[in-house]
Coordinates of C-alpha atoms in Angstrom, one line a residue:
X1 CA 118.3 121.5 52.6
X2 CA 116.8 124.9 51.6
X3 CA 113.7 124.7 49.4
X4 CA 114.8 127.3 47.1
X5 CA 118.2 127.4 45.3
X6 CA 120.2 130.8 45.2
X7 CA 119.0 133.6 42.7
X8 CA 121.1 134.9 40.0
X9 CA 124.0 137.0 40.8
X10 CA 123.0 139.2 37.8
X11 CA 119.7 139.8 38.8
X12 CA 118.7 143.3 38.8
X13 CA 117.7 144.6 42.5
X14 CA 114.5 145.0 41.8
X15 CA 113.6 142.0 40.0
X16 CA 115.5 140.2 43.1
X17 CA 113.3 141.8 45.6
X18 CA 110.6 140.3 43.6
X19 CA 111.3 137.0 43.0
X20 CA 111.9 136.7 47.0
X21 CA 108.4 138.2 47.3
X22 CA 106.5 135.5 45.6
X23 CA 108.7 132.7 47.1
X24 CA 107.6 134.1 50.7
X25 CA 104.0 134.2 49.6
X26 CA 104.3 130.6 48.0
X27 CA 106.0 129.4 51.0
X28 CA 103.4 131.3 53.6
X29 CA 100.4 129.2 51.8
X30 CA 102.5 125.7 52.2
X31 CA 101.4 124.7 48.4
X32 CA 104.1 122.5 46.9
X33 CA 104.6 124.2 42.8
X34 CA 102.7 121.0 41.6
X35 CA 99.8 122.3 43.6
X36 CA 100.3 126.3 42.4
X37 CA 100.5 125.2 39.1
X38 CA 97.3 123.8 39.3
X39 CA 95.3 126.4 41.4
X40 CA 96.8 129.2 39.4
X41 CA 96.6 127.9 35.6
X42 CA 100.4 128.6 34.7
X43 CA 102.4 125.8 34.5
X44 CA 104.8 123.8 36.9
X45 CA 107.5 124.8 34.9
X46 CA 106.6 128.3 34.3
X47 CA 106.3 128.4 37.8
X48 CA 109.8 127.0 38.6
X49 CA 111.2 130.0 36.8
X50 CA 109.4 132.7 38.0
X51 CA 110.4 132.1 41.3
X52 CA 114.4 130.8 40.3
X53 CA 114.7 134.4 39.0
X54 CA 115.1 132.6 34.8
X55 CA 111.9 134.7 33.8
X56 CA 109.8 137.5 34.9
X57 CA 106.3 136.4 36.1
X58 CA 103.5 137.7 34.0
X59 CA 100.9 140.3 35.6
X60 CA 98.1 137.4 34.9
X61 CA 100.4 135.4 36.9
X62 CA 100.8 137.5 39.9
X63 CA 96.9 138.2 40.3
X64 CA 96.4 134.5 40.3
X65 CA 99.4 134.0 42.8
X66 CA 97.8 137.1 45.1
X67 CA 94.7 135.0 44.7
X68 CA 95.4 132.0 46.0
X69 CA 97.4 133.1 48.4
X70 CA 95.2 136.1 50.3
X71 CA 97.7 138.6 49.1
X72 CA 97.5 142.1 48.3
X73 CA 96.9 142.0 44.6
X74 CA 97.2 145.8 44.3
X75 CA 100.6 146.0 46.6
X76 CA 102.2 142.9 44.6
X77 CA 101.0 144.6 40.7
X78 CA 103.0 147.4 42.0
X79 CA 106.1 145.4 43.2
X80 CA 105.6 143.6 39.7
X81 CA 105.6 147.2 37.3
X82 CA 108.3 147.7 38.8
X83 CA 110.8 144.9 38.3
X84 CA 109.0 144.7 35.2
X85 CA 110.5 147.8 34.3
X86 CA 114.2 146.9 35.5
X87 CA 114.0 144.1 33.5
X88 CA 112.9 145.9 30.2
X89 CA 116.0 147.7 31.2
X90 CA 118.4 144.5 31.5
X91 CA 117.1 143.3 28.4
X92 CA 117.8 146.7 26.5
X93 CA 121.6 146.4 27.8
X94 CA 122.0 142.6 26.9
X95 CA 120.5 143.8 23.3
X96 CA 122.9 146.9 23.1
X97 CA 125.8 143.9 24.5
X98 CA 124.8 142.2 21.7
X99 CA 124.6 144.6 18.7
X100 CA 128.4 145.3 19.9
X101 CA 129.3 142.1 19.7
X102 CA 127.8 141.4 15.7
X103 CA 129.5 144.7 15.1
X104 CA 132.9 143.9 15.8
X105 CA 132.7 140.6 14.1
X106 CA 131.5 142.2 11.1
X107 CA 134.2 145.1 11.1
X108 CA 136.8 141.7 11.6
X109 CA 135.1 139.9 8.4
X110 CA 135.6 143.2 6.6
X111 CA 139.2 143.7 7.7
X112 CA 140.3 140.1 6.4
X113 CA 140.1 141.8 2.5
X114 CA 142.5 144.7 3.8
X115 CA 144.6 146.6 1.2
X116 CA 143.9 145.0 -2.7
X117 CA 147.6 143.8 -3.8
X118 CA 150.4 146.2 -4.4
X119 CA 151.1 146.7 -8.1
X120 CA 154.2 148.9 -9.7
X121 CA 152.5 151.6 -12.2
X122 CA 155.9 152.5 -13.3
X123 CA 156.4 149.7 -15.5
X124 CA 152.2 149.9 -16.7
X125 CA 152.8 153.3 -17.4
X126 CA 156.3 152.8 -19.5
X127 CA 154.5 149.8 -21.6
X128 CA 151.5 152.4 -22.5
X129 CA 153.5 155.3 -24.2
X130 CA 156.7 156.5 -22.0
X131 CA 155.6 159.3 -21.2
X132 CA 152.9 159.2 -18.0
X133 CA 153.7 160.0 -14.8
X134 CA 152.7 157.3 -12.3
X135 CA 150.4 157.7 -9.4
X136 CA 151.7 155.8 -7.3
X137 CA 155.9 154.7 -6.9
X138 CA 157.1 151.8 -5.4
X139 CA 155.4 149.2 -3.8
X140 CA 153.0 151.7 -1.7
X141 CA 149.8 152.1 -2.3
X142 CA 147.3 154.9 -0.5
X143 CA 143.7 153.9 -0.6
X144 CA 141.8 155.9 2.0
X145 CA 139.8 154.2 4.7
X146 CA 141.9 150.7 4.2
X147 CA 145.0 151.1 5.1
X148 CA 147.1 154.0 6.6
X149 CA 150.7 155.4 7.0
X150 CA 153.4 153.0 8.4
X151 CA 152.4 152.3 12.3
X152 CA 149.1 153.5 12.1
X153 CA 146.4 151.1 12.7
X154 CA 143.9 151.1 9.6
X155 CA 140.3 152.2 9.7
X156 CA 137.3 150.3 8.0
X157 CA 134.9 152.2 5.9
X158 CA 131.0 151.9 6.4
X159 CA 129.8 149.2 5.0
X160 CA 128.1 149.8 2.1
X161 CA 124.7 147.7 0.4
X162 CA 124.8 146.3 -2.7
X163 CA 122.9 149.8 -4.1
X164 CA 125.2 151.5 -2.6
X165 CA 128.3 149.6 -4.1
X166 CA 126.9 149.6 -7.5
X167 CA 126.0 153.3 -7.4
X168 CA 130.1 154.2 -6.5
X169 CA 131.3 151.6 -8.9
X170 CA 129.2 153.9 -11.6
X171 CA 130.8 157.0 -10.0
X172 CA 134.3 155.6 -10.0
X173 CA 134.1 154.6 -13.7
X174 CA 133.1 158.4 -14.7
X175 CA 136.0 159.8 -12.8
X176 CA 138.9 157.2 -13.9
X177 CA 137.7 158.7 -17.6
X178 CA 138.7 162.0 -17.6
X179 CA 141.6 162.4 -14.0
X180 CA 143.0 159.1 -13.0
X181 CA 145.3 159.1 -16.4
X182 CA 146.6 156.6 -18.7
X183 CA 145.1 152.9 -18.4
X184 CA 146.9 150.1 -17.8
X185 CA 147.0 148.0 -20.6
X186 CA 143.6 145.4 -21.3
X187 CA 142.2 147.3 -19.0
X188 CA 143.1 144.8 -15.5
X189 CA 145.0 146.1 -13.7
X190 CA 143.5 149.9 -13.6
X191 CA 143.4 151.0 -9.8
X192 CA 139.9 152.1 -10.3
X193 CA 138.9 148.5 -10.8
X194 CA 140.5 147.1 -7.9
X195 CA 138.8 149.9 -6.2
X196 CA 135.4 148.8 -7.3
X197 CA 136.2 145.2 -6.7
X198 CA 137.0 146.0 -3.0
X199 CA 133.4 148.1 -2.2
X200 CA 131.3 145.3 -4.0
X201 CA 133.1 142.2 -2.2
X202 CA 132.9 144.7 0.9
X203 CA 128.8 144.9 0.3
X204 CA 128.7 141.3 0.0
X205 CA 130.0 140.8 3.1
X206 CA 128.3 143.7 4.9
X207 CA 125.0 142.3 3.3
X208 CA 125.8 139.1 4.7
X209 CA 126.4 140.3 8.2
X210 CA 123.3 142.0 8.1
X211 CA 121.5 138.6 7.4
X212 CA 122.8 136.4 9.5
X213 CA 121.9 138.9 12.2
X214 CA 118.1 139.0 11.4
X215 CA 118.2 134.8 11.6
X216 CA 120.5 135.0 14.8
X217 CA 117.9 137.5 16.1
X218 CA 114.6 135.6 14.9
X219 CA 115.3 132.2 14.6
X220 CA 116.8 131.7 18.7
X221 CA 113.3 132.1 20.3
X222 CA 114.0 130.6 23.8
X223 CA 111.5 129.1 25.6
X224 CA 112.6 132.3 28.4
X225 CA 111.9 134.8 26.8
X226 CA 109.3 137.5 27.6
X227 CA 107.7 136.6 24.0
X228 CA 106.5 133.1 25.8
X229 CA 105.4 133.4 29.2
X230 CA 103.7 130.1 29.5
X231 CA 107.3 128.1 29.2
X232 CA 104.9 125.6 26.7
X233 CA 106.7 124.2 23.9
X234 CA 105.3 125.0 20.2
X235 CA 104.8 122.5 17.9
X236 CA 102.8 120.9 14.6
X237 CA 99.3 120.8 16.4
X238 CA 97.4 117.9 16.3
X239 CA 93.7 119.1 15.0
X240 CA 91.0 117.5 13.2
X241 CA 89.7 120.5 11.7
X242 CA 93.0 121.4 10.3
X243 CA 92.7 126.0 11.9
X244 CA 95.3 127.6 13.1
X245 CA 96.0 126.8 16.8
X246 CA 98.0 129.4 19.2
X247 CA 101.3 128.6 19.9
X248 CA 102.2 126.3 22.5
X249 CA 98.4 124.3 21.4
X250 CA 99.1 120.8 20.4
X251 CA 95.9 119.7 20.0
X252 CA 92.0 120.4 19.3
X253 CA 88.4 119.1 19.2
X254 CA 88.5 115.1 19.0
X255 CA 92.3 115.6 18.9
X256 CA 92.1 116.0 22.5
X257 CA 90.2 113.4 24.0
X258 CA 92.2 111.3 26.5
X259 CA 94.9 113.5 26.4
X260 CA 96.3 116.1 29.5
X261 CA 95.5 119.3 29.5
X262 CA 98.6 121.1 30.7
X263 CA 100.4 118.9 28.4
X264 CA 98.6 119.7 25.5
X265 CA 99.0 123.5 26.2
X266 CA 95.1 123.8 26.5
X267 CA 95.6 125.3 30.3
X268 CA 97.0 128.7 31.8
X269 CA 95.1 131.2 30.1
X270 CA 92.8 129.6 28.2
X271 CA 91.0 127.8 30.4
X272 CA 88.0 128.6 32.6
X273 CA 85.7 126.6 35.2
X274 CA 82.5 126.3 33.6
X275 CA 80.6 124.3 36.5
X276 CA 81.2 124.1 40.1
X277 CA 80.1 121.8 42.6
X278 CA 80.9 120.6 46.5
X279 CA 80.7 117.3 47.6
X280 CA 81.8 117.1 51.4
X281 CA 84.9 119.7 51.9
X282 CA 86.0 118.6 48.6
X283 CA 85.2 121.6 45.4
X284 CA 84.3 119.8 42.2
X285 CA 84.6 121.4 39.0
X286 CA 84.3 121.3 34.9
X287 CA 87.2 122.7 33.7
X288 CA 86.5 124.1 29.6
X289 CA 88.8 125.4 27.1
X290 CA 86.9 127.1 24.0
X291 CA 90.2 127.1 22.0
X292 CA 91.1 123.5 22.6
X293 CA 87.1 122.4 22.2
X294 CA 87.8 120.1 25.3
X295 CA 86.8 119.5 28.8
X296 CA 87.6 118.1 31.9
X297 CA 87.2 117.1 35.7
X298 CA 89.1 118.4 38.7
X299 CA 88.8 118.1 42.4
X300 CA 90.2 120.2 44.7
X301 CA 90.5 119.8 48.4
X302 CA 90.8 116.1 48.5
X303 CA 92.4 112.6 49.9
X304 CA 93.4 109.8 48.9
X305 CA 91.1 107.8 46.9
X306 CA 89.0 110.2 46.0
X307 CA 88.5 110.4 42.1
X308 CA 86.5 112.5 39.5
X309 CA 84.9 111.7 36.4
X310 CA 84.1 113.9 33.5
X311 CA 81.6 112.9 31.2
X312 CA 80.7 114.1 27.7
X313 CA 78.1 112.3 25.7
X314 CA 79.5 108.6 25.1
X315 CA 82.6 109.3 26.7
X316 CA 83.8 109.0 30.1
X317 CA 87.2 109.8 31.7
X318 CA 88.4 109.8 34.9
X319 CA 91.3 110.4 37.6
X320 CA 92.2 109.8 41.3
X321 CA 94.1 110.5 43.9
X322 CA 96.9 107.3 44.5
X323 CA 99.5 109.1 46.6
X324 CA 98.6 110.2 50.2
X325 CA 99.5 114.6 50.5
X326 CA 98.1 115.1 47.5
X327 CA 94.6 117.1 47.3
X328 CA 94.1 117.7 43.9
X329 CA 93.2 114.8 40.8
X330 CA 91.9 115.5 37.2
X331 CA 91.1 113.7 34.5
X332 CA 92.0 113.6 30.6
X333 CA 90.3 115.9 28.1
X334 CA 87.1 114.6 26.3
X335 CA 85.8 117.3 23.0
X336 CA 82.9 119.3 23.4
X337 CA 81.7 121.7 21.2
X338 CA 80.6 123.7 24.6
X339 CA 81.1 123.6 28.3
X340 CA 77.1 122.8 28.7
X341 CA 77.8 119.4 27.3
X342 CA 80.3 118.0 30.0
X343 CA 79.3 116.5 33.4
X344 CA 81.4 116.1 36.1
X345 CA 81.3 113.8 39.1
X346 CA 83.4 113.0 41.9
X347 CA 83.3 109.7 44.5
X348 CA 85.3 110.3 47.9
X349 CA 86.8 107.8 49.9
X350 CA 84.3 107.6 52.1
X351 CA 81.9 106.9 49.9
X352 CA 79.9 109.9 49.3
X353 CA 79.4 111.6 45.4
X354 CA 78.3 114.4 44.2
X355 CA 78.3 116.1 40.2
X356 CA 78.1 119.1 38.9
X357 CA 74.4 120.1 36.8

């Protein structure tokens, strides 16, 4: 069974040659995505859409990939600008797809008022004196931009705002005073009323439209999109001083303790290792996150049964390696106010430890 499943059909060429770029280079190092994940700071599922074509890699992505892998990082930052720039361009046509679409369904809301309802003038104008001359005979009516001769398919006029409306509704009422003739009687049924009826329910509408645009457009953020990189979910952070967090940070300070890192959104790009160590052929290391105000332990390079501890003041945490394949172990967060304050230690298998300063 192939490792990797099929890339979009849609996929620009570009972005295509891309994604089969980095799977040869993840493939080439033999680390599993659990393992990238890990050595690059992004996570697993980030990772999984990079290279399944759902999402364009970020350049802090590909440096760390070129990284760990000995690649090129000035040949693949080329490949990357790009695809980056085909899809920028795939985007603009899915947005332009889009704005269509809205279009069309608002130009069908619009064309559900039609023509306002036929009314005979004849007898209006009889009842008011006798002696006017109706505008209109019969049961036609001609109101330009609505509705059109017999057989022709009727047009809809722009849609107009609500400042817009009222500003023709004044300019309507001037005009029906001195050339649209005789009123009908009580003043209700006067075509220059229905007119003005028909361009404010037609602003509603359009105003409408444009609203429920702006919350189709701002309210669907998928995780996908370019505007969250990380693939980390946002939510209510949990912090005991009660700032701000970025998005995708769930937690902070003594919020944090016991809790994972990648989970809590406290890795990818706002981590850094603060202390380095090697014990045997294993690299030991205190991993810090200044935004999170946490810490923790990771060992790289490992076996089975090996584990790491991280310690900060009081508190201790720790992590091992269970399953046999897998080289790398951390442990939960513990809060720090700095990096200097955690110490990290690791005990192999065969006995030998080691910590960090």
């Amino acid at each position: 069974m192939p490792r990797w499943k099929a890339l979009p059909d849609e996929l620009d060429p570009q972005v295509r040659e891309f994604a089969t770029q980095l799977r040869r280079l993840v493939d080439r190092s033999g680390l599993s995505v659990a393992a990238l994940s890990d050595r690059t700071g992004y996570s697993k599922t980030s990772w999984e859409r990079y290279l399944g074509g759902r999402l364009l890699a970020p350049k802090g992505a590909v440096v760390a990939l070129a990284e760990v892998t000995g690649a090129n990082p000035v040949h693949l930052t080329t490949m990357w600008e790009l695809a980056e720039r085909a899809w920028s361009r795939s985007e603009m046509r899915h947005d332009m797809t889009m704005e269509a679409i809205r279009v069309s369904q608002a130009r069908a809301a619009l064309g559900e008022f039609g023509a306002p309802p036929a009314t005979s003038t004849t007898t209006a104008g009889s009842k008011a004196g006798g002696n006017a001359l109706p505008r209109r005979a019969g049961s036609a009516v001609a109101t330009p931009g609505i509705a059109g001769p017999a057989g022709v398919s009727p047009t809809i006029p722009p849609q107009p705002t609500a400042p817009d409306a009222n500003r023709r509704e004044g300019r309507d009422g001037r005009e029906g005073t001195g050339s649209r003739g005789p009123a009908a009687p009580g003043g209700t049924g006067a075509p220059g009323g229905r007119r003005r009826l028909t361009m404010f329910l037609a602003g509603v509408v359009g105003v409408a439209v444009v609203v429920a645009a702006v919350f189709f457009l701002t309210g669907n953020d998928g995780g996908d999109g370019k505007k969250n990189r990380s693939g980390a979910t946002s939510s209510a952070p949990s912090t005991s001083a009660g700032t701000d967090l970025p998005a995708g940070v769930k937690c902070a300070g003594a919020g944090c303790t016991g809790k994972d890192a990648e989970a809590m959104g406290c890795s990818g790009d706002l981590v850094t290792t603060a202390k380095t160590a090697t014990v045997g052929a294993t690299t030991l290391e205190v991993r810090y996150s200044s935004t999170c105000g946490a810490a923790w332990g990771r060992i790289t390079g490992a076996a089975q049964g090996d584990s790491v501890r991280v310690t900060a003041g009081t508190t201790t945490k720790t992590g091992d390696i269970t399953a046999a394949g897998d080289t790398i172990a951390y442990t939960p967060m513990v809060a720090v106010r700095d990096a200097a304050q955690a110490k990290a230690c690791a005990t192999l298998a065969s006995g030998r430890t080691g910590c960090t300063s």
